[in-house]
PDB file of C-alpha atoms in Angstrom:
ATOM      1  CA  UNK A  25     -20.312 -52.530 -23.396  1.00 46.00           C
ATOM      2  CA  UNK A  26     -16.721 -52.967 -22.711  1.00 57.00           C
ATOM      3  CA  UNK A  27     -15.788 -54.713 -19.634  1.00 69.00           C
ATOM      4  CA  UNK A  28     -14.665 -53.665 -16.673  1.00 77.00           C
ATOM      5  CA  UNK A  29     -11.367 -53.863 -16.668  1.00 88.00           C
ATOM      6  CA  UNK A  30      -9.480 -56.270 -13.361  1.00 93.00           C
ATOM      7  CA  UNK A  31      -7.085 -53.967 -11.307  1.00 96.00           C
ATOM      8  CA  UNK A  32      -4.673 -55.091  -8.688  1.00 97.00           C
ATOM      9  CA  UNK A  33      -3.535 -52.689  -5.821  1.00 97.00           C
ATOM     10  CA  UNK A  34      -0.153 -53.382  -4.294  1.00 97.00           C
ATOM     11  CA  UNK A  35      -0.920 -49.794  -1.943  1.00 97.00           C
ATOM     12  CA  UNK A  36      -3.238 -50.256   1.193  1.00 96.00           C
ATOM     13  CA  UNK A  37      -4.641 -46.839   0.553  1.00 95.00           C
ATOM     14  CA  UNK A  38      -5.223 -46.984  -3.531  1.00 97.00           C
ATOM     15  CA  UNK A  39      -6.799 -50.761  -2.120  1.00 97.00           C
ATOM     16  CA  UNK A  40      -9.176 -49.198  -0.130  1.00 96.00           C
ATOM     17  CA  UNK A  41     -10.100 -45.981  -2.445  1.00 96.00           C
ATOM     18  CA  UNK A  42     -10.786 -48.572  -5.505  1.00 96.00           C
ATOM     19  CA  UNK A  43     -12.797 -50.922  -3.381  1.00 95.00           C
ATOM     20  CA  UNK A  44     -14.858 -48.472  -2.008  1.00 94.00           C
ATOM     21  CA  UNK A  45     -15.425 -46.071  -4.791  1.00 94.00           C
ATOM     22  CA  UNK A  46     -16.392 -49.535  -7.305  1.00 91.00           C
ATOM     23  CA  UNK A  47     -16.916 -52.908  -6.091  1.00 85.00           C
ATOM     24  CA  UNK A  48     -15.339 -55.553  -8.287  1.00 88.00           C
ATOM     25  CA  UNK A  49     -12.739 -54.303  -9.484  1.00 93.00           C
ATOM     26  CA  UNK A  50      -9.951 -55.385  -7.770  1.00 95.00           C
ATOM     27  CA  UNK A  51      -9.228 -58.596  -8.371  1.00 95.00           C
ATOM     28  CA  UNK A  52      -5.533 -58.557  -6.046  1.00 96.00           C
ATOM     29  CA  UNK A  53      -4.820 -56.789  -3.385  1.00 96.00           C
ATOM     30  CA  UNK A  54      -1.472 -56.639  -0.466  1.00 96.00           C
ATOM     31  CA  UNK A  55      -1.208 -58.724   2.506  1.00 94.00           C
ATOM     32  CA  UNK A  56      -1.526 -55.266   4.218  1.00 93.00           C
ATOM     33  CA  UNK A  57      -4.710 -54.146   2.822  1.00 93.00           C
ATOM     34  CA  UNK A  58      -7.051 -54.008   5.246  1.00 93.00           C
ATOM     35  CA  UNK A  59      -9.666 -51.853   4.153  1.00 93.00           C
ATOM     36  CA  UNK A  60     -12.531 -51.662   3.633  1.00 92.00           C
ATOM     37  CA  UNK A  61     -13.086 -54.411   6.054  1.00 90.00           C
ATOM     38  CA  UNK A  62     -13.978 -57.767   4.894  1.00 89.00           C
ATOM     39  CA  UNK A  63     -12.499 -57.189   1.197  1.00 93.00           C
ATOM     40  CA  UNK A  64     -12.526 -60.707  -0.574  1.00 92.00           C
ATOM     41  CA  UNK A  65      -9.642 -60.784  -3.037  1.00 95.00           C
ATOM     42  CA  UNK A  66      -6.681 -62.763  -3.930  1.00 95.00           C
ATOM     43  CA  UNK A  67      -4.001 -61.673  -1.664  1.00 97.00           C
ATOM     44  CA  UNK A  68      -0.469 -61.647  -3.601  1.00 95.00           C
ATOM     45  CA  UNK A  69       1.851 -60.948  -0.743  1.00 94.00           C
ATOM     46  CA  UNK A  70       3.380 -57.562   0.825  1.00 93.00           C
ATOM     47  CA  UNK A  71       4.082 -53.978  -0.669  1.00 94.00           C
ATOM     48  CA  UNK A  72       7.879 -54.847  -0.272  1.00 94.00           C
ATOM     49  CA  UNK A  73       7.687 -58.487  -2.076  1.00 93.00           C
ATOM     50  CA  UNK A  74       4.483 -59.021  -3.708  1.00 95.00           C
ATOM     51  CA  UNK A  75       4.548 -62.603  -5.814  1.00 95.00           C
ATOM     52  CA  UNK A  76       5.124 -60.795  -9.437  1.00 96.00           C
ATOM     53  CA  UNK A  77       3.735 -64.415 -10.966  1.00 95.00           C
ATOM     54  CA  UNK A  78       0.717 -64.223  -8.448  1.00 96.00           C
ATOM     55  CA  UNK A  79      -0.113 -60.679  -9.776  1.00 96.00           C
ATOM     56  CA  UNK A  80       0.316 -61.726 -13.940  1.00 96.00           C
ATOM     57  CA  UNK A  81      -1.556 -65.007 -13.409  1.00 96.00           C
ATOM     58  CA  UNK A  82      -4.882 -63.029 -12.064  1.00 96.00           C
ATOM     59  CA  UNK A  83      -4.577 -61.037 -15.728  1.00 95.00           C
ATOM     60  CA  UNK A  84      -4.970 -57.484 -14.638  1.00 96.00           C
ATOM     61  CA  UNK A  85      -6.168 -54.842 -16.920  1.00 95.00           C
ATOM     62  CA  UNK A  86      -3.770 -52.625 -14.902  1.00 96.00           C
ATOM     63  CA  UNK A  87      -1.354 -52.640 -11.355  1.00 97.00           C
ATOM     64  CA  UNK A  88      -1.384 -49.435  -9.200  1.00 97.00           C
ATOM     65  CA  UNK A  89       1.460 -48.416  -7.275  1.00 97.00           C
ATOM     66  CA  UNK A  90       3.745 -46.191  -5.512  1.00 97.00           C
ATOM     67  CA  UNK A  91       6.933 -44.983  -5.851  1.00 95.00           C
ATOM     68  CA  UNK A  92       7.950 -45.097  -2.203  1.00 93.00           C
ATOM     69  CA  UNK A  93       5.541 -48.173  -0.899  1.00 93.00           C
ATOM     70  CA  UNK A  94       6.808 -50.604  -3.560  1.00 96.00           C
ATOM     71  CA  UNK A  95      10.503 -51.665  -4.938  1.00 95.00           C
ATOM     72  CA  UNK A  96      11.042 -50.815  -8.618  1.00 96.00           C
ATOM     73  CA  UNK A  97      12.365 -53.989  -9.355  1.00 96.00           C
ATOM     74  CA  UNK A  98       9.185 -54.953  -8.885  1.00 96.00           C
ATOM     75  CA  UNK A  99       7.115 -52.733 -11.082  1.00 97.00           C
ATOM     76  CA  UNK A 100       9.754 -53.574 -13.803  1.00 96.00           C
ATOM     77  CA  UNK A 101       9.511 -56.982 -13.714  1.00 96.00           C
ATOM     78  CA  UNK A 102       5.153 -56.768 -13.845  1.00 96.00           C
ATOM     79  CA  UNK A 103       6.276 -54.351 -16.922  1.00 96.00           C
ATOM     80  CA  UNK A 104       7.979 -56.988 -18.448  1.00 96.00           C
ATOM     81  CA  UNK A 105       5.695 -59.830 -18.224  1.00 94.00           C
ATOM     82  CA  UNK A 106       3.135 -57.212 -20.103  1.00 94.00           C
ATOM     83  CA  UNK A 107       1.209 -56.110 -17.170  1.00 95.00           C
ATOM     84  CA  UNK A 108       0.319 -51.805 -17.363  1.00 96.00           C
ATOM     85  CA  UNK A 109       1.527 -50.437 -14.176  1.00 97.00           C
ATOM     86  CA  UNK A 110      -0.079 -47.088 -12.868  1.00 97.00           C
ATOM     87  CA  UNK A 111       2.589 -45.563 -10.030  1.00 97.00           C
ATOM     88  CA  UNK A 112       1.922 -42.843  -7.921  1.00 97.00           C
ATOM     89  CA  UNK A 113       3.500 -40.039  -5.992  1.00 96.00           C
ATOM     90  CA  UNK A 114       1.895 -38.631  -2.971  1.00 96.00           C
ATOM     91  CA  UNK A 115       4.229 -36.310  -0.802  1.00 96.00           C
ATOM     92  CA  UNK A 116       1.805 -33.896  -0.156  1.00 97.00           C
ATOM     93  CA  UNK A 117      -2.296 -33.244   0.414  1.00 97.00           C
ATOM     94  CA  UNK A 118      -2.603 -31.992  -2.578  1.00 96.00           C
ATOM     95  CA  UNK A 119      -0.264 -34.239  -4.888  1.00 97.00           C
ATOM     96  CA  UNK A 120      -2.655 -37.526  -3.028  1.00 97.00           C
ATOM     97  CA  UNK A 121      -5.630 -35.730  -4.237  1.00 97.00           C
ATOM     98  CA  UNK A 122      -4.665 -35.454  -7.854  1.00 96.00           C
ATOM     99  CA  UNK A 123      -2.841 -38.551  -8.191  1.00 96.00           C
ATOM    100  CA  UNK A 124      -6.195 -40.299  -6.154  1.00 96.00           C
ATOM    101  CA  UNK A 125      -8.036 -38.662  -9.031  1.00 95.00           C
ATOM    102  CA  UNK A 126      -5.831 -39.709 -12.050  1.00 95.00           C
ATOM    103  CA  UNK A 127      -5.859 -43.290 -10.598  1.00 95.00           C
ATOM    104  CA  UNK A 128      -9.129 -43.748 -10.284  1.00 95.00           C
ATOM    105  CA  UNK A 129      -9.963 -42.557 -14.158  1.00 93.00           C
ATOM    106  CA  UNK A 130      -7.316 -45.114 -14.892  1.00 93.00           C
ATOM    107  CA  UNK A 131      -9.590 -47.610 -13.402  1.00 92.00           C
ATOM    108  CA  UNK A 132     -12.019 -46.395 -16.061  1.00 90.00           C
ATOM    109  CA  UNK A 133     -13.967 -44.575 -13.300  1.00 86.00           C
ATOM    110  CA  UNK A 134     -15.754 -41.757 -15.262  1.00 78.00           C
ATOM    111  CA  UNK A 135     -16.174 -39.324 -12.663  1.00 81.00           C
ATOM    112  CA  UNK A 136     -14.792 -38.773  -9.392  1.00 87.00           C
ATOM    113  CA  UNK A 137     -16.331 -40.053  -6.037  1.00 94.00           C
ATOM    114  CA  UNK A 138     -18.297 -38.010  -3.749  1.00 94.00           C
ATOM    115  CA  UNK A 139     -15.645 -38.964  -0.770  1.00 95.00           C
ATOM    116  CA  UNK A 140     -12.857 -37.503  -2.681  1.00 96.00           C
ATOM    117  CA  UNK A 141     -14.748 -34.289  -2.661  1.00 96.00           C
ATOM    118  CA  UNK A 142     -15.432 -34.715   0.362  1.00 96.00           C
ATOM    119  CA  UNK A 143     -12.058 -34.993   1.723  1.00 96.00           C
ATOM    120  CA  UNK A 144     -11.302 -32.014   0.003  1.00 96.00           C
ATOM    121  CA  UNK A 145     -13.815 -29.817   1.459  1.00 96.00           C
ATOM    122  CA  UNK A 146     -12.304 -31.411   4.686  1.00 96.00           C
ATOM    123  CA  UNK A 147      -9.214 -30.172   4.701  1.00 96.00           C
ATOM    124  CA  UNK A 148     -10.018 -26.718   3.306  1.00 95.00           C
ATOM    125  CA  UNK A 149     -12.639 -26.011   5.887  1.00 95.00           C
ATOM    126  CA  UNK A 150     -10.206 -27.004   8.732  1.00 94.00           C
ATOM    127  CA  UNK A 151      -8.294 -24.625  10.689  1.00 89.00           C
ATOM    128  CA  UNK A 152      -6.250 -25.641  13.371  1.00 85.00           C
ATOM    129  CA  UNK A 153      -6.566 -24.255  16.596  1.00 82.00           C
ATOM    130  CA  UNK A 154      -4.453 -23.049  19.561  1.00 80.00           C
ATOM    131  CA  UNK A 155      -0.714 -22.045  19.424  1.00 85.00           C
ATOM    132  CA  UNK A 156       2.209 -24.227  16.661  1.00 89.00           C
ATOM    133  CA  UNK A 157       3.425 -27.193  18.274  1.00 93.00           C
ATOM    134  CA  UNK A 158       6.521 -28.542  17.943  1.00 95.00           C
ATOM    135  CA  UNK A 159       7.042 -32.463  17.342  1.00 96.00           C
ATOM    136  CA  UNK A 160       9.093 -35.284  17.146  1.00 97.00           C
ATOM    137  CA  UNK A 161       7.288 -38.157  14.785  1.00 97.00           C
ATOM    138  CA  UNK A 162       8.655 -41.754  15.439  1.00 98.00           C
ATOM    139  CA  UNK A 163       7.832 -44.090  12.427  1.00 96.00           C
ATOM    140  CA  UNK A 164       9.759 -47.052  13.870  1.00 96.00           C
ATOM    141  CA  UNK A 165      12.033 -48.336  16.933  1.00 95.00           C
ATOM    142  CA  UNK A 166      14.701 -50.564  16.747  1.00 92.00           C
ATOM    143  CA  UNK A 167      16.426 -48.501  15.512  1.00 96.00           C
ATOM    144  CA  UNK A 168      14.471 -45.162  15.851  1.00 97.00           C
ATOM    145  CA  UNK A 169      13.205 -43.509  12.944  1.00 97.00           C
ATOM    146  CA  UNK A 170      11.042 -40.291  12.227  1.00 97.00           C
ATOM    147  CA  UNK A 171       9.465 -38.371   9.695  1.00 97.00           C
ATOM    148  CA  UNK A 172      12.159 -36.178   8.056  1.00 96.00           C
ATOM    149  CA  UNK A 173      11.240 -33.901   4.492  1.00 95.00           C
ATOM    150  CA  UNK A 174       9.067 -34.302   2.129  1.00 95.00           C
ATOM    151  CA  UNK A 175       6.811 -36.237   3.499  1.00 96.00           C
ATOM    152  CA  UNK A 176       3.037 -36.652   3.234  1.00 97.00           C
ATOM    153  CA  UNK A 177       2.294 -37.106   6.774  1.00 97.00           C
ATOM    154  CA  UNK A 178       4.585 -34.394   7.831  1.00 96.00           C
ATOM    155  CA  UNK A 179       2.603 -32.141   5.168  1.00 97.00           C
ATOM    156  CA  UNK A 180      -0.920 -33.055   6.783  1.00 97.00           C
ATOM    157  CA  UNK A 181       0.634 -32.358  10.489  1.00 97.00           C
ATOM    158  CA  UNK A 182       2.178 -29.105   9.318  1.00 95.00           C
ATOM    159  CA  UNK A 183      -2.207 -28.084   8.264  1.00 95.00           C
ATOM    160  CA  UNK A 184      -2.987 -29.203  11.796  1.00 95.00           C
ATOM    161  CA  UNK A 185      -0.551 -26.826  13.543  1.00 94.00           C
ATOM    162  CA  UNK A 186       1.908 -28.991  14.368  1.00 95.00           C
ATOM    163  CA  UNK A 187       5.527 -28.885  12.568  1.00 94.00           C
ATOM    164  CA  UNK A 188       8.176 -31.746  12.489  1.00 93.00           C
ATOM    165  CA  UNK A 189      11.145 -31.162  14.219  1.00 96.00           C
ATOM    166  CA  UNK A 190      13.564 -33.050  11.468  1.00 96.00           C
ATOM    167  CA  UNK A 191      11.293 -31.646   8.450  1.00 95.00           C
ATOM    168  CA  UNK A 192      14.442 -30.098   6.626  1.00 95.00           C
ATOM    169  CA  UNK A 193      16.288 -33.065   7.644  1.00 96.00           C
ATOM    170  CA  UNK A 194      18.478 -34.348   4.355  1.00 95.00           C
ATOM    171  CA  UNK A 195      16.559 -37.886   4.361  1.00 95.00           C
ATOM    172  CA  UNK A 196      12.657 -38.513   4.326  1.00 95.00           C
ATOM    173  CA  UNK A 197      12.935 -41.327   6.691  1.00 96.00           C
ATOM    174  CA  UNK A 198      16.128 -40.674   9.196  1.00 97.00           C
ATOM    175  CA  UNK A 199      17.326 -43.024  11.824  1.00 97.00           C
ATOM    176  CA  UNK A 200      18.159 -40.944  15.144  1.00 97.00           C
ATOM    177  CA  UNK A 201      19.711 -41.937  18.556  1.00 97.00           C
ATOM    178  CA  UNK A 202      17.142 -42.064  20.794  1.00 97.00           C
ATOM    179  CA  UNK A 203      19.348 -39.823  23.047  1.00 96.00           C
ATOM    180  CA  UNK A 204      18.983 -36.861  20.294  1.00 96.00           C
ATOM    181  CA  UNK A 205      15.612 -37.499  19.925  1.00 97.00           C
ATOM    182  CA  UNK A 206      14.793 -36.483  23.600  1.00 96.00           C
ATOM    183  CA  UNK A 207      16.699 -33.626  23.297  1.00 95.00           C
ATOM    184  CA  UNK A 208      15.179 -32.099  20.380  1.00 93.00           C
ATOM    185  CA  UNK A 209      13.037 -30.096  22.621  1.00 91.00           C
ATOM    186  CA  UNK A 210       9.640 -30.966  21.044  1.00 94.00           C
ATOM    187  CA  UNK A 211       6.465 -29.860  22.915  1.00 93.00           C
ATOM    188  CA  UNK A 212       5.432 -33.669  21.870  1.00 95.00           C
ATOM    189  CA  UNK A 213       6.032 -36.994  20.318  1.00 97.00           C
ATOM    190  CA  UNK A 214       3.581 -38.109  17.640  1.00 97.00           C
ATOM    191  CA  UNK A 215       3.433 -41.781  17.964  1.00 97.00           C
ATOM    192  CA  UNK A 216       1.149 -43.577  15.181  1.00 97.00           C
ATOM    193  CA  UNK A 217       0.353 -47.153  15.125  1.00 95.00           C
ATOM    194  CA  UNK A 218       1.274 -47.715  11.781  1.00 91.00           C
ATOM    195  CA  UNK A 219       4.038 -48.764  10.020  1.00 91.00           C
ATOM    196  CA  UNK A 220       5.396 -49.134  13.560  1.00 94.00           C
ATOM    197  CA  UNK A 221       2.126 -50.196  16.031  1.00 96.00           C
ATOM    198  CA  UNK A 222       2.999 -47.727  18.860  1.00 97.00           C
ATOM    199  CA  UNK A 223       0.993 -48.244  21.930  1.00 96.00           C
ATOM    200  CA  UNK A 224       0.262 -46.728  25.429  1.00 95.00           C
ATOM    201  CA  UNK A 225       2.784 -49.782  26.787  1.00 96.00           C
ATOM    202  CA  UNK A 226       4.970 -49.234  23.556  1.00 97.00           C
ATOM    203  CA  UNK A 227       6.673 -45.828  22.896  1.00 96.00           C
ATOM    204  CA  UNK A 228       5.243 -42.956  25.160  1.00 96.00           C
ATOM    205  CA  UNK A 229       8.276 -44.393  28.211  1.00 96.00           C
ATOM    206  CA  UNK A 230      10.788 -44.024  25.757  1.00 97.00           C
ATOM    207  CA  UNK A 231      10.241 -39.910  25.789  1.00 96.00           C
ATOM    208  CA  UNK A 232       9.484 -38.911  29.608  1.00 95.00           C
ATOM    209  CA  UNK A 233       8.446 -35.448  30.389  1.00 92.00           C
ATOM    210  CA  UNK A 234       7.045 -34.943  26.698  1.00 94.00           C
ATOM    211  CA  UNK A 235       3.418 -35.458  25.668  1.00 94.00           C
ATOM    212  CA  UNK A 236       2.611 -38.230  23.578  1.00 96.00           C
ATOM    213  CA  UNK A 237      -0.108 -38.183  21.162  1.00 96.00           C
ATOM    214  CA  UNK A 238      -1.176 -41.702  20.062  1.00 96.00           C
ATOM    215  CA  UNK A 239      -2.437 -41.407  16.718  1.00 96.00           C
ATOM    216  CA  UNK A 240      -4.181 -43.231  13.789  1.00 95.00           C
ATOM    217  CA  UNK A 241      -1.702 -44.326  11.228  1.00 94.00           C
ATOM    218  CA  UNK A 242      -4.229 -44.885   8.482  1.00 94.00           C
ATOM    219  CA  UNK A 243      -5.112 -41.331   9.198  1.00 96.00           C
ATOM    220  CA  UNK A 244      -1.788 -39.733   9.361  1.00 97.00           C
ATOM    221  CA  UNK A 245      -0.424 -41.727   6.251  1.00 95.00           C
ATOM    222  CA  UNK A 246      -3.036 -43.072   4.099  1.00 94.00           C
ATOM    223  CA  UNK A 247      -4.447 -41.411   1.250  1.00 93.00           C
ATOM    224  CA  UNK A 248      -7.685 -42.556   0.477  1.00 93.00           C
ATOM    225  CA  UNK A 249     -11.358 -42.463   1.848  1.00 95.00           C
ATOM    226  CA  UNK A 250     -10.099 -41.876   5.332  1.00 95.00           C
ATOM    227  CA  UNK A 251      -8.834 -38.515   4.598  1.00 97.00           C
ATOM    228  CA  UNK A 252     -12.413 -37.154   4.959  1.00 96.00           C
ATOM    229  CA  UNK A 253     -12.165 -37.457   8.256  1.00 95.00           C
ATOM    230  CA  UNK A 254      -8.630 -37.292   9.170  1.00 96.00           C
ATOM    231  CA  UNK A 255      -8.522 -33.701   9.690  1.00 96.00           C
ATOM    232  CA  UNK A 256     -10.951 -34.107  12.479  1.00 94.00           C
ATOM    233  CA  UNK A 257      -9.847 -37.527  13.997  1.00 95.00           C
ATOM    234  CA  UNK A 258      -5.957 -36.145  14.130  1.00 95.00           C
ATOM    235  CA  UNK A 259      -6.754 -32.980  15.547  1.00 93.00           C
ATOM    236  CA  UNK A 260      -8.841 -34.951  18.654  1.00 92.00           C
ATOM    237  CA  UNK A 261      -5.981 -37.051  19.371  1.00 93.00           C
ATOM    238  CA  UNK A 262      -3.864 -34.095  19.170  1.00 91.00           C
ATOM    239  CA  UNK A 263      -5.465 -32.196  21.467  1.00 85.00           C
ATOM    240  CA  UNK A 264      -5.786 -34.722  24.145  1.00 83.00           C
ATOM    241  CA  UNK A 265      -2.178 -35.337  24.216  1.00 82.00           C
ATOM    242  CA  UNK A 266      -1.584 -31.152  24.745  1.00 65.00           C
ATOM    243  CA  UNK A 267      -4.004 -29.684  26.724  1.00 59.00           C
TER     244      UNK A 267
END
């Protein structure tokens, strides 16, 4: 028997779907990984600037990635120093479900998990409820910056009934003026608390007179075991922020 082979995730959500579909196989993991709680592994540094010598010297098998999460300077210099890189694209539900799949089999994971098909059957049994909502979707502050196209959070808000006000925007990630932002006459403001940790204290004064939904960021953007119950988590903290 072959064996199995050491994998290092520079993604929080690949992290988390590895770790909790097969124990022991990661062997590195980001400074950002936080799931599954308690996940003992050689940390190599951010998604940004991971230590490239840190990742070679634990002798992976294999480095998942992203294509928007991680710097291809990056990738290429792991590629270099002989290290197989696996990188992912995830803009929409569907694209994080196949490309969850195909990384997982490149982990040498025969079959797929049960929470994968779970997720699925999720989000296909969902239906959102009451009338479309407009929104605004702040990712950051200082400066200000929202979801804009092509996005997989805006894809997984657009399934709960609620579209993105700069979703045909020309960037993915746009900064705008606070000032234009207010004006965009959404019915709310979706403020996550991740990458940006939006709080009651921190965001909702910023837009007054709109609703503001505080939601989960691992939720809303990660791609992973937690979209199994996303469906139902989002559309709770949706609804309390529009009744």
């Amino acid at each position: 028997m072959s064996p199995a082979p050491r994998v290092v995730s520079l993604v929080p959500s690949l992290t988390e779907a590895v770790a909790v579909t097969a124990p022991g196989l990661l062997v590195g993991a980001t400074d950002w990984c936080s799931h599954p709680a308690g996940l003992d592994v050689v940390r190599i540094g951010g998604t940004k600037n991971p230590d490239v010598t840190a990742v070679t010297a634990l002798r992976p098998d294999l480095v998942i990635a992203n294509e928007e999460e991680n710097r291809a300077p990056d990738l290429a210099a792991l590629r270099a120093a002989g290290t197989e890189v696996l990188v992912t694209e995830v803009r929409t539900l569907d694209q994080a479900f196949g490309e969850l799949d195909r990384a997982l089999r490149a982990c040498g994971l025969p079959s797929r998990p049960r929470w994968l098909d779970e997720a699925e059957e999720a989000w296909a049994s969902f239906e959102a409820s009451g009338p479309p909502l407009t929104a605004v979707v702040p990712i950051w502050r200082r400066p200000w910056m929202v979801l804009g196209r092509d996005t997989f959070a805006g894809d997984l808000l657009a399934r709960l009934g609620v579209r993105h006000v700069y979703a045909t925007h020309t960037e993915r990630y746009p900064r705008i003026p606070l000032d234009e932002l207010r004006a965009a006459g959404a019915d709310l403001v979706v403020l996550p608390d991740e990458p940006y940790r939006f709080t009651r204290e921190d965001g909702p004064e910023a837009f007054p007179g709109t609703a503001a939904a505080l939601v989960s960021g691992r939720h809303l953007t990660w791609y992973g075991p937690s979209l199994a119950e996303a469906p139902r988590v989002l559309a709770r903290e949706l609804r309390a922020a529009h009744r």
